[in-house]
């Protein structure tokens, strides 16, 4: 990135960072062009897959020291999660954020390389994929959601970096020293070419790095994977709060049907149910797991 330097009254003043849109193609093999957007998503999925393999290989994290999946099952799970992320994320973006445009341009739905993925849609897609996978493999659905929740922040980090590379979901006008000037070609027609918050990087930090560390504190510090559903609740609360905070810096779209106020955005509205469901899971899942363990202990003693 370059820096715009303004000379005023003989003094040197730092005005704003200038966003320099990189070549969207990371590398090319013959006629096959691999875009940075795809690289970012693939990195998130593969690193998340590696992390999940480490989780299931750590007996101390699980009740009775038994992970709900084998490593071979983790490999199969990657395909299901990838399908849920891509299909759910894209359809969520189409339905939640741009239904009118895509109704008029249906072929654009397939142009995922241009950007446009919804986390909330991806969440629904992955949830459905995990539900089917749990049924087919006769394992705990909530243990699977805990595993996914532990790894999702990795994908979120790379996804937000992809947003930044594409120059999408940029921020509101700002005069902070790190504000960026996004060029006209990446802005919506109604938005001015002014310095803006690099909100994609805020989300990469909060939804990616900070949320990963918080969830890991529960998975490895509190051993919360022993209470199926608890880690899922922590993730839902953490993501909802992080997303809600970052929405205060993202560009406001007044045309969306859920754009209720500049500080009550569609992203906040979609995140409120996540926080409520997360709070319910955190409140109930540990109690349920401990009650079941206590009941099993009593049954074992009476039989003995």
PDB file of C-alpha atoms in Angstrom:
ATOM      1  CA  UNK A   1       0.000   0.000   0.000  1.00  0.00           C
ATOM      2  CA  UNK A   2       1.167   3.538  -0.668  1.00  0.00           C
ATOM      3  CA  UNK A   3       0.717   6.592   1.497  1.00  0.00           C
ATOM      4  CA  UNK A   4      -0.749   9.912   0.381  1.00  0.00           C
ATOM      5  CA  UNK A   5       1.350  12.789   1.649  1.00  0.00           C
ATOM      6  CA  UNK A   6      -0.119  16.263   1.740  1.00  0.00           C
ATOM      7  CA  UNK A   7       2.063  19.364   1.852  1.00  0.00           C
ATOM      8  CA  UNK A   8       0.324  22.251   3.611  1.00  0.00           C
ATOM      9  CA  UNK A   9       1.945  25.496   4.728  1.00  0.00           C
ATOM     10  CA  UNK A  10       5.350  23.956   4.370  1.00  0.00           C
ATOM     11  CA  UNK A  11       4.558  21.072   6.732  1.00  0.00           C
ATOM     12  CA  UNK A  12       4.324  17.356   5.968  1.00  0.00           C
ATOM     13  CA  UNK A  13       1.031  15.734   7.028  1.00  0.00           C
ATOM     14  CA  UNK A  14       0.029  12.106   6.791  1.00  0.00           C
ATOM     15  CA  UNK A  15      -3.450  12.079   5.246  1.00  0.00           C
ATOM     16  CA  UNK A  16      -4.574   8.503   4.577  1.00  0.00           C
ATOM     17  CA  UNK A  17      -3.502   5.129   3.346  1.00  0.00           C
ATOM     18  CA  UNK A  18      -4.430   4.421  -0.241  1.00  0.00           C
ATOM     19  CA  UNK A  19      -5.901   0.997  -0.937  1.00  0.00           C
ATOM     20  CA  UNK A  20      -4.078  -0.511  -3.885  1.00  0.00           C
ATOM     21  CA  UNK A  21      -6.235  -3.274  -5.325  1.00  0.00           C
ATOM     22  CA  UNK A  22      -3.980  -6.282  -6.002  1.00  0.00           C
ATOM     23  CA  UNK A  23      -4.294  -8.463  -9.053  1.00  0.00           C
ATOM     24  CA  UNK A  24      -7.247 -10.748  -8.193  1.00  0.00           C
ATOM     25  CA  UNK A  25      -5.366 -13.666  -9.783  1.00  0.00           C
ATOM     26  CA  UNK A  26      -2.826 -15.147  -7.381  1.00  0.00           C
ATOM     27  CA  UNK A  27      -1.210 -17.388  -9.991  1.00  0.00           C
ATOM     28  CA  UNK A  28      -2.075 -19.061 -13.257  1.00  0.00           C
ATOM     29  CA  UNK A  29      -1.441 -22.580 -14.506  1.00  0.00           C
ATOM     30  CA  UNK A  30      -2.105 -22.628 -18.238  1.00  0.00           C
ATOM     31  CA  UNK A  31      -5.714 -21.532 -18.754  1.00  0.00           C
ATOM     32  CA  UNK A  32      -6.514 -22.055 -15.049  1.00  0.00           C
ATOM     33  CA  UNK A  33      -6.459 -18.786 -13.071  1.00  0.00           C
ATOM     34  CA  UNK A  34      -6.367 -19.185  -9.284  1.00  0.00           C
ATOM     35  CA  UNK A  35      -7.729 -16.107  -7.532  1.00  0.00           C
ATOM     36  CA  UNK A  36      -6.711 -14.765  -4.143  1.00  0.00           C
ATOM     37  CA  UNK A  37     -10.309 -15.122  -2.968  1.00  0.00           C
ATOM     38  CA  UNK A  38     -10.182 -18.871  -3.576  1.00  0.00           C
ATOM     39  CA  UNK A  39      -6.712 -19.145  -2.025  1.00  0.00           C
ATOM     40  CA  UNK A  40      -7.936 -17.452   1.157  1.00  0.00           C
ATOM     41  CA  UNK A  41     -10.940 -19.747   1.511  1.00  0.00           C
ATOM     42  CA  UNK A  42      -8.884 -22.845   0.775  1.00  0.00           C
ATOM     43  CA  UNK A  43      -6.274 -21.793   3.350  1.00  0.00           C
ATOM     44  CA  UNK A  44      -8.983 -21.367   5.973  1.00  0.00           C
ATOM     45  CA  UNK A  45     -10.501 -24.775   5.238  1.00  0.00           C
ATOM     46  CA  UNK A  46      -7.209 -26.672   5.124  1.00  0.00           C
ATOM     47  CA  UNK A  47      -5.715 -25.080   8.254  1.00  0.00           C
ATOM     48  CA  UNK A  48      -9.033 -25.576  10.024  1.00  0.00           C
ATOM     49  CA  UNK A  49      -9.010 -29.242   8.961  1.00  0.00           C
ATOM     50  CA  UNK A  50      -5.478 -29.669  10.335  1.00  0.00           C
ATOM     51  CA  UNK A  51      -6.532 -28.042  13.613  1.00  0.00           C
ATOM     52  CA  UNK A  52      -9.561 -30.329  13.937  1.00  0.00           C
ATOM     53  CA  UNK A  53      -7.320 -33.356  13.429  1.00  0.00           C
ATOM     54  CA  UNK A  54      -5.221 -32.110  16.345  1.00  0.00           C
ATOM     55  CA  UNK A  55      -8.338 -31.709  18.502  1.00  0.00           C
ATOM     56  CA  UNK A  56      -9.577 -35.260  17.954  1.00  0.00           C
ATOM     57  CA  UNK A  57      -6.060 -36.570  18.599  1.00  0.00           C
ATOM     58  CA  UNK A  58      -6.048 -35.027  22.124  1.00  0.00           C
ATOM     59  CA  UNK A  59      -7.909 -37.450  24.450  1.00  0.00           C
ATOM     60  CA  UNK A  60      -7.782 -35.099  27.455  1.00  0.00           C
ATOM     61  CA  UNK A  61     -10.144 -32.664  25.730  1.00  0.00           C
ATOM     62  CA  UNK A  62     -13.036 -35.132  25.623  1.00  0.00           C
ATOM     63  CA  UNK A  63     -15.341 -36.777  28.139  1.00  0.00           C
ATOM     64  CA  UNK A  64     -14.059 -40.267  28.970  1.00  0.00           C
ATOM     65  CA  UNK A  65     -11.019 -39.313  26.832  1.00  0.00           C
ATOM     66  CA  UNK A  66     -12.874 -40.418  23.691  1.00  0.00           C
ATOM     67  CA  UNK A  67     -13.164 -38.057  20.731  1.00  0.00           C
ATOM     68  CA  UNK A  68     -16.470 -38.216  18.806  1.00  0.00           C
ATOM     69  CA  UNK A  69     -14.641 -38.719  15.491  1.00  0.00           C
ATOM     70  CA  UNK A  70     -11.750 -40.694  14.099  1.00  0.00           C
ATOM     71  CA  UNK A  71      -9.157 -39.015  11.902  1.00  0.00           C
ATOM     72  CA  UNK A  72     -10.637 -40.714   8.853  1.00  0.00           C
ATOM     73  CA  UNK A  73     -14.029 -39.255   9.717  1.00  0.00           C
ATOM     74  CA  UNK A  74     -12.445 -35.816  10.075  1.00  0.00           C
ATOM     75  CA  UNK A  75     -11.183 -36.128   6.494  1.00  0.00           C
ATOM     76  CA  UNK A  76     -14.723 -36.876   5.303  1.00  0.00           C
ATOM     77  CA  UNK A  77     -16.088 -34.048   7.424  1.00  0.00           C
ATOM     78  CA  UNK A  78     -13.911 -31.562   5.540  1.00  0.00           C
ATOM     79  CA  UNK A  79     -15.851 -32.239   2.327  1.00  0.00           C
ATOM     80  CA  UNK A  80     -19.195 -31.754   4.063  1.00  0.00           C
ATOM     81  CA  UNK A  81     -18.088 -28.519   5.718  1.00  0.00           C
ATOM     82  CA  UNK A  82     -16.655 -27.178   2.460  1.00  0.00           C
ATOM     83  CA  UNK A  83     -19.982 -27.829   0.748  1.00  0.00           C
ATOM     84  CA  UNK A  84     -21.862 -26.106   3.566  1.00  0.00           C
ATOM     85  CA  UNK A  85     -19.553 -23.075   3.557  1.00  0.00           C
ATOM     86  CA  UNK A  86     -19.610 -22.514  -0.203  1.00  0.00           C
ATOM     87  CA  UNK A  87     -23.273 -23.275  -0.929  1.00  0.00           C
ATOM     88  CA  UNK A  88     -24.670 -21.804   2.274  1.00  0.00           C
ATOM     89  CA  UNK A  89     -22.395 -18.764   2.195  1.00  0.00           C
ATOM     90  CA  UNK A  90     -23.226 -17.915  -1.391  1.00  0.00           C
ATOM     91  CA  UNK A  91     -26.970 -18.510  -1.107  1.00  0.00           C
ATOM     92  CA  UNK A  92     -27.002 -16.543   2.132  1.00  0.00           C
ATOM     93  CA  UNK A  93     -25.388 -13.577   0.392  1.00  0.00           C
ATOM     94  CA  UNK A  94     -27.869 -13.845  -2.470  1.00  0.00           C
ATOM     95  CA  UNK A  95     -30.939 -14.078  -0.233  1.00  0.00           C
ATOM     96  CA  UNK A  96     -29.918 -11.953   2.754  1.00  0.00           C
ATOM     97  CA  UNK A  97     -28.090  -9.074   1.097  1.00  0.00           C
ATOM     98  CA  UNK A  98     -28.757  -8.791  -2.657  1.00  0.00           C
ATOM     99  CA  UNK A  99     -31.953 -10.652  -3.634  1.00  0.00           C
ATOM    100  CA  UNK A 100     -33.139  -8.048  -6.148  1.00  0.00           C
ATOM    101  CA  UNK A 101     -29.848  -7.903  -8.063  1.00  0.00           C
ATOM    102  CA  UNK A 102     -29.509 -11.674  -8.301  1.00  0.00           C
ATOM    103  CA  UNK A 103     -33.155 -12.097  -9.277  1.00  0.00           C
ATOM    104  CA  UNK A 104     -32.362  -9.860 -12.247  1.00  0.00           C
ATOM    105  CA  UNK A 105     -28.962 -11.482 -12.895  1.00  0.00           C
ATOM    106  CA  UNK A 106     -29.328 -15.165 -11.885  1.00  0.00           C
ATOM    107  CA  UNK A 107     -26.144 -16.292 -13.658  1.00  0.00           C
ATOM    108  CA  UNK A 108     -24.138 -14.028 -11.331  1.00  0.00           C
ATOM    109  CA  UNK A 109     -25.021 -16.358  -8.463  1.00  0.00           C
ATOM    110  CA  UNK A 110     -22.332 -18.726  -9.752  1.00  0.00           C
ATOM    111  CA  UNK A 111     -19.636 -16.017  -9.889  1.00  0.00           C
ATOM    112  CA  UNK A 112     -18.267 -16.723  -6.423  1.00  0.00           C
ATOM    113  CA  UNK A 113     -14.765 -15.645  -7.485  1.00  0.00           C
ATOM    114  CA  UNK A 114     -16.023 -12.058  -7.602  1.00  0.00           C
ATOM    115  CA  UNK A 115     -16.714 -12.164  -3.868  1.00  0.00           C
ATOM    116  CA  UNK A 116     -19.972 -12.036  -2.014  1.00  0.00           C
ATOM    117  CA  UNK A 117     -20.314 -14.616   0.754  1.00  0.00           C
ATOM    118  CA  UNK A 118     -22.507 -14.390   3.839  1.00  0.00           C
ATOM    119  CA  UNK A 119     -21.221 -15.777   7.123  1.00  0.00           C
ATOM    120  CA  UNK A 120     -24.746 -16.250   8.434  1.00  0.00           C
ATOM    121  CA  UNK A 121     -25.644 -18.204   5.305  1.00  0.00           C
ATOM    122  CA  UNK A 122     -22.473 -20.254   5.629  1.00  0.00           C
ATOM    123  CA  UNK A 123     -23.356 -20.943   9.261  1.00  0.00           C
ATOM    124  CA  UNK A 124     -26.736 -22.343   8.253  1.00  0.00           C
ATOM    125  CA  UNK A 125     -25.139 -24.376   5.451  1.00  0.00           C
ATOM    126  CA  UNK A 126     -22.509 -25.881   7.758  1.00  0.00           C
ATOM    127  CA  UNK A 127     -25.113 -26.579  10.458  1.00  0.00           C
ATOM    128  CA  UNK A 128     -27.196 -28.554   7.972  1.00  0.00           C
ATOM    129  CA  UNK A 129     -24.103 -30.424   6.739  1.00  0.00           C
ATOM    130  CA  UNK A 130     -23.112 -31.309  10.330  1.00  0.00           C
ATOM    131  CA  UNK A 131     -26.616 -32.502  11.130  1.00  0.00           C
ATOM    132  CA  UNK A 132     -26.618 -34.894   8.177  1.00  0.00           C
ATOM    133  CA  UNK A 133     -23.043 -36.015   8.917  1.00  0.00           C
ATOM    134  CA  UNK A 134     -23.913 -36.720  12.563  1.00  0.00           C
ATOM    135  CA  UNK A 135     -26.875 -38.844  11.488  1.00  0.00           C
ATOM    136  CA  UNK A 136     -24.849 -40.823   8.951  1.00  0.00           C
ATOM    137  CA  UNK A 137     -21.984 -41.451  11.385  1.00  0.00           C
ATOM    138  CA  UNK A 138     -24.069 -41.971  14.527  1.00  0.00           C
ATOM    139  CA  UNK A 139     -22.247 -39.329  16.544  1.00  0.00           C
ATOM    140  CA  UNK A 140     -23.179 -36.314  18.645  1.00  0.00           C
ATOM    141  CA  UNK A 141     -24.377 -33.317  16.628  1.00  0.00           C
ATOM    142  CA  UNK A 142     -23.334 -30.880  19.356  1.00  0.00           C
ATOM    143  CA  UNK A 143     -19.856 -32.401  19.588  1.00  0.00           C
ATOM    144  CA  UNK A 144     -19.526 -31.770  15.857  1.00  0.00           C
ATOM    145  CA  UNK A 145     -20.684 -28.172  16.222  1.00  0.00           C
ATOM    146  CA  UNK A 146     -18.138 -27.716  19.029  1.00  0.00           C
ATOM    147  CA  UNK A 147     -15.385 -29.035  16.765  1.00  0.00           C
ATOM    148  CA  UNK A 148     -16.471 -26.743  13.945  1.00  0.00           C
ATOM    149  CA  UNK A 149     -16.775 -23.771  16.308  1.00  0.00           C
ATOM    150  CA  UNK A 150     -13.187 -24.266  17.457  1.00  0.00           C
ATOM    151  CA  UNK A 151     -11.927 -24.096  13.865  1.00  0.00           C
ATOM    152  CA  UNK A 152     -14.295 -21.571  12.267  1.00  0.00           C
ATOM    153  CA  UNK A 153     -12.371 -18.473  13.468  1.00  0.00           C
ATOM    154  CA  UNK A 154      -9.460 -19.640  11.312  1.00  0.00           C
ATOM    155  CA  UNK A 155     -11.684 -19.561   8.240  1.00  0.00           C
ATOM    156  CA  UNK A 156     -13.164 -16.232   9.310  1.00  0.00           C
ATOM    157  CA  UNK A 157      -9.710 -14.687   9.475  1.00  0.00           C
ATOM    158  CA  UNK A 158      -8.815 -15.747   5.955  1.00  0.00           C
ATOM    159  CA  UNK A 159     -12.292 -14.893   4.674  1.00  0.00           C
ATOM    160  CA  UNK A 160     -11.985 -11.319   5.941  1.00  0.00           C
ATOM    161  CA  UNK A 161      -8.529 -11.053   4.397  1.00  0.00           C
ATOM    162  CA  UNK A 162     -10.172 -12.130   1.135  1.00  0.00           C
ATOM    163  CA  UNK A 163     -12.755  -9.373   1.610  1.00  0.00           C
ATOM    164  CA  UNK A 164      -9.910  -6.892   2.028  1.00  0.00           C
ATOM    165  CA  UNK A 165      -8.090  -8.097  -1.072  1.00  0.00           C
ATOM    166  CA  UNK A 166     -11.308  -7.747  -3.073  1.00  0.00           C
ATOM    167  CA  UNK A 167     -11.966  -4.310  -1.604  1.00  0.00           C
ATOM    168  CA  UNK A 168     -15.457  -5.357  -0.495  1.00  0.00           C
ATOM    169  CA  UNK A 169     -17.358  -4.714   2.754  1.00  0.00           C
ATOM    170  CA  UNK A 170     -15.210  -1.624   3.311  1.00  0.00           C
ATOM    171  CA  UNK A 171     -15.834   0.753   6.159  1.00  0.00           C
ATOM    172  CA  UNK A 172     -17.516   4.067   6.871  1.00  0.00           C
ATOM    173  CA  UNK A 173     -15.821   7.421   6.253  1.00  0.00           C
ATOM    174  CA  UNK A 174     -13.249   8.189   8.914  1.00  0.00           C
ATOM    175  CA  UNK A 175     -10.321  10.471   9.735  1.00  0.00           C
ATOM    176  CA  UNK A 176      -8.393   7.971  11.882  1.00  0.00           C
ATOM    177  CA  UNK A 177      -4.693   7.779  10.925  1.00  0.00           C
ATOM    178  CA  UNK A 178      -5.077   4.276   9.464  1.00  0.00           C
ATOM    179  CA  UNK A 179      -8.135   5.111   7.326  1.00  0.00           C
ATOM    180  CA  UNK A 180      -7.892   3.969   3.706  1.00  0.00           C
ATOM    181  CA  UNK A 181      -9.025   5.522   0.445  1.00  0.00           C
ATOM    182  CA  UNK A 182     -10.712   2.803  -1.597  1.00  0.00           C
ATOM    183  CA  UNK A 183     -10.802   3.573  -5.333  1.00  0.00           C
ATOM    184  CA  UNK A 184     -14.005   4.226  -7.223  1.00  0.00           C
ATOM    185  CA  UNK A 185     -13.892   0.829  -8.960  1.00  0.00           C
ATOM    186  CA  UNK A 186     -14.474  -1.053  -5.681  1.00  0.00           C
ATOM    187  CA  UNK A 187     -17.026   1.349  -4.174  1.00  0.00           C
ATOM    188  CA  UNK A 188     -20.797   1.291  -4.528  1.00  0.00           C
ATOM    189  CA  UNK A 189     -22.085   4.005  -6.897  1.00  0.00           C
ATOM    190  CA  UNK A 190     -23.543   6.053  -4.048  1.00  0.00           C
ATOM    191  CA  UNK A 191     -20.370   6.009  -1.919  1.00  0.00           C
ATOM    192  CA  UNK A 192     -17.826   8.821  -1.996  1.00  0.00           C
ATOM    193  CA  UNK A 193     -14.119   8.342  -2.615  1.00  0.00           C
ATOM    194  CA  UNK A 194     -12.990   9.337   0.878  1.00  0.00           C
ATOM    195  CA  UNK A 195     -10.848   7.817   3.596  1.00  0.00           C
ATOM    196  CA  UNK A 196     -12.658   4.939   5.284  1.00  0.00           C
ATOM    197  CA  UNK A 197     -12.227   2.421   8.079  1.00  0.00           C
ATOM    198  CA  UNK A 198     -10.519  -0.787   6.837  1.00  0.00           C
ATOM    199  CA  UNK A 199     -13.335  -2.688   8.528  1.00  0.00           C
ATOM    200  CA  UNK A 200     -12.330  -5.975   6.885  1.00  0.00           C
ATOM    201  CA  UNK A 201      -9.127  -5.929   8.947  1.00  0.00           C
ATOM    202  CA  UNK A 202     -11.049  -5.142  12.137  1.00  0.00           C
ATOM    203  CA  UNK A 203     -13.175  -8.220  11.497  1.00  0.00           C
ATOM    204  CA  UNK A 204     -10.147 -10.365  10.651  1.00  0.00           C
ATOM    205  CA  UNK A 205      -8.684  -9.408  14.030  1.00  0.00           C
ATOM    206  CA  UNK A 206     -11.813  -9.743  16.191  1.00  0.00           C
ATOM    207  CA  UNK A 207     -13.765 -12.515  14.460  1.00  0.00           C
ATOM    208  CA  UNK A 208     -10.587 -14.382  13.558  1.00  0.00           C
ATOM    209  CA  UNK A 209      -7.676 -13.976  15.972  1.00  0.00           C
ATOM    210  CA  UNK A 210      -9.419 -12.807  19.161  1.00  0.00           C
ATOM    211  CA  UNK A 211     -12.348 -15.214  18.821  1.00  0.00           C
ATOM    212  CA  UNK A 212      -9.984 -18.127  18.127  1.00  0.00           C
ATOM    213  CA  UNK A 213      -8.065 -17.390  21.335  1.00  0.00           C
ATOM    214  CA  UNK A 214     -11.251 -17.075  23.393  1.00  0.00           C
ATOM    215  CA  UNK A 215     -12.649 -20.369  22.098  1.00  0.00           C
ATOM    216  CA  UNK A 216      -9.297 -22.083  22.603  1.00  0.00           C
ATOM    217  CA  UNK A 217      -9.257 -20.877  26.218  1.00  0.00           C
ATOM    218  CA  UNK A 218     -12.467 -22.851  26.729  1.00  0.00           C
ATOM    219  CA  UNK A 219     -11.495 -25.925  24.689  1.00  0.00           C
ATOM    220  CA  UNK A 220      -8.026 -26.344  26.200  1.00  0.00           C
ATOM    221  CA  UNK A 221      -8.151 -24.355  29.439  1.00  0.00           C
ATOM    222  CA  UNK A 222     -11.627 -25.238  30.711  1.00  0.00           C
ATOM    223  CA  UNK A 223     -11.869 -28.545  28.789  1.00  0.00           C
ATOM    224  CA  UNK A 224     -15.331 -27.432  27.699  1.00  0.00           C
ATOM    225  CA  UNK A 225     -15.497 -29.952  24.831  1.00  0.00           C
ATOM    226  CA  UNK A 226     -16.620 -32.391  27.542  1.00  0.00           C
ATOM    227  CA  UNK A 227     -19.944 -30.527  27.649  1.00  0.00           C
ATOM    228  CA  UNK A 228     -21.274 -30.930  24.071  1.00  0.00           C
ATOM    229  CA  UNK A 229     -22.763 -27.676  22.828  1.00  0.00           C
ATOM    230  CA  UNK A 230     -21.029 -25.386  25.334  1.00  0.00           C
ATOM    231  CA  UNK A 231     -18.176 -24.386  22.996  1.00  0.00           C
ATOM    232  CA  UNK A 232     -20.734 -23.795  20.259  1.00  0.00           C
ATOM    233  CA  UNK A 233     -22.503 -21.367  22.588  1.00  0.00           C
ATOM    234  CA  UNK A 234     -19.279 -19.539  23.384  1.00  0.00           C
ATOM    235  CA  UNK A 235     -18.533 -19.194  19.683  1.00  0.00           C
ATOM    236  CA  UNK A 236     -22.021 -17.915  18.827  1.00  0.00           C
ATOM    237  CA  UNK A 237     -21.894 -15.287  21.568  1.00  0.00           C
ATOM    238  CA  UNK A 238     -18.347 -14.261  20.658  1.00  0.00           C
ATOM    239  CA  UNK A 239     -19.039 -13.987  16.952  1.00  0.00           C
ATOM    240  CA  UNK A 240     -22.313 -12.135  17.434  1.00  0.00           C
ATOM    241  CA  UNK A 241     -20.698  -9.538  19.704  1.00  0.00           C
ATOM    242  CA  UNK A 242     -17.606  -9.140  17.495  1.00  0.00           C
ATOM    243  CA  UNK A 243     -19.686  -8.817  14.337  1.00  0.00           C
ATOM    244  CA  UNK A 244     -22.059  -6.367  16.015  1.00  0.00           C
ATOM    245  CA  UNK A 245     -19.151  -4.182  17.117  1.00  0.00           C
ATOM    246  CA  UNK A 246     -17.510  -4.238  13.685  1.00  0.00           C
ATOM    247  CA  UNK A 247     -20.819  -3.353  12.023  1.00  0.00           C
ATOM    248  CA  UNK A 248     -20.473   0.082  13.623  1.00  0.00           C
ATOM    249  CA  UNK A 249     -17.493   0.658  11.316  1.00  0.00           C
ATOM    250  CA  UNK A 250     -18.732  -1.042   8.129  1.00  0.00           C
ATOM    251  CA  UNK A 251     -20.307   1.033   5.364  1.00  0.00           C
ATOM    252  CA  UNK A 252     -24.031   1.421   5.914  1.00  0.00           C
ATOM    253  CA  UNK A 253     -26.413   0.201   3.217  1.00  0.00           C
ATOM    254  CA  UNK A 254     -29.684   2.134   3.677  1.00  0.00           C
ATOM    255  CA  UNK A 255     -31.407   0.193   0.877  1.00  0.00           C
ATOM    256  CA  UNK A 256     -31.436  -3.149   2.702  1.00  0.00           C
ATOM    257  CA  UNK A 257     -34.811  -4.127   4.134  1.00  0.00           C
ATOM    258  CA  UNK A 258     -33.239  -4.651   7.583  1.00  0.00           C
ATOM    259  CA  UNK A 259     -31.286  -1.382   7.562  1.00  0.00           C
ATOM    260  CA  UNK A 260     -33.265   0.011  10.490  1.00  0.00           C
ATOM    261  CA  UNK A 261     -30.748   2.681  11.515  1.00  0.00           C
ATOM    262  CA  UNK A 262     -27.085   3.497  10.765  1.00  0.00           C
ATOM    263  CA  UNK A 263     -26.270   1.698  14.014  1.00  0.00           C
ATOM    264  CA  UNK A 264     -28.816  -1.111  13.668  1.00  0.00           C
ATOM    265  CA  UNK A 265     -27.590  -2.814  10.499  1.00  0.00           C
ATOM    266  CA  UNK A 266     -28.591  -6.112   8.846  1.00  0.00           C
ATOM    267  CA  UNK A 267     -25.413  -7.720  10.173  1.00  0.00           C
ATOM    268  CA  UNK A 268     -26.420  -6.799  13.720  1.00  0.00           C
ATOM    269  CA  UNK A 269     -29.989  -8.014  13.210  1.00  0.00           C
ATOM    270  CA  UNK A 270     -28.730 -11.359  11.866  1.00  0.00           C
ATOM    271  CA  UNK A 271     -26.307 -11.686  14.801  1.00  0.00           C
ATOM    272  CA  UNK A 272     -28.843 -11.133  17.591  1.00  0.00           C
ATOM    273  CA  UNK A 273     -30.343 -14.655  17.283  1.00  0.00           C
ATOM    274  CA  UNK A 274     -26.811 -16.086  17.365  1.00  0.00           C
ATOM    275  CA  UNK A 275     -26.097 -14.399  20.701  1.00  0.00           C
ATOM    276  CA  UNK A 276     -29.423 -15.558  22.165  1.00  0.00           C
ATOM    277  CA  UNK A 277     -28.938 -19.170  21.029  1.00  0.00           C
ATOM    278  CA  UNK A 278     -25.338 -19.054  22.262  1.00  0.00           C
ATOM    279  CA  UNK A 279     -26.416 -17.802  25.691  1.00  0.00           C
ATOM    280  CA  UNK A 280     -28.986 -20.598  25.918  1.00  0.00           C
ATOM    281  CA  UNK A 281     -26.377 -23.250  25.040  1.00  0.00           C
ATOM    282  CA  UNK A 282     -23.830 -21.889  27.512  1.00  0.00           C
ATOM    283  CA  UNK A 283     -26.486 -21.814  30.230  1.00  0.00           C
ATOM    284  CA  UNK A 284     -27.829 -25.326  29.646  1.00  0.00           C
ATOM    285  CA  UNK A 285     -25.202 -27.588  28.077  1.00  0.00           C
ATOM    286  CA  UNK A 286     -22.717 -27.832  30.959  1.00  0.00           C
ATOM    287  CA  UNK A 287     -25.519 -28.474  33.429  1.00  0.00           C
ATOM    288  CA  UNK A 288     -27.005 -31.181  31.194  1.00  0.00           C
ATOM    289  CA  UNK A 289     -23.635 -32.902  30.615  1.00  0.00           C
ATOM    290  CA  UNK A 290     -22.792 -32.912  34.327  1.00  0.00           C
ATOM    291  CA  UNK A 291     -26.276 -34.183  35.231  1.00  0.00           C
ATOM    292  CA  UNK A 292     -25.922 -37.033  32.733  1.00  0.00           C
ATOM    293  CA  UNK A 293     -22.486 -37.931  34.104  1.00  0.00           C
ATOM    294  CA  UNK A 294     -23.818 -37.896  37.666  1.00  0.00           C
ATOM    295  CA  UNK A 295     -26.786 -40.062  36.680  1.00  0.00           C
ATOM    296  CA  UNK A 296     -24.507 -42.527  34.890  1.00  0.00           C
ATOM    297  CA  UNK A 297     -22.279 -42.703  37.975  1.00  0.00           C
ATOM    298  CA  UNK A 298     -25.210 -43.482  40.227  1.00  0.00           C
ATOM    299  CA  UNK A 299     -26.492 -46.163  37.865  1.00  0.00           C
ATOM    300  CA  UNK A 300     -23.062 -47.742  37.762  1.00  0.00           C
ATOM    301  CA  UNK A 301     -22.834 -47.845  41.554  1.00  0.00           C
ATOM    302  CA  UNK A 302     -26.315 -49.340  41.957  1.00  0.00           C
ATOM    303  CA  UNK A 303     -25.482 -52.045  39.413  1.00  0.00           C
ATOM    304  CA  UNK A 304     -22.215 -52.802  41.123  1.00  0.00           C
TER     305      UNK A 304
END
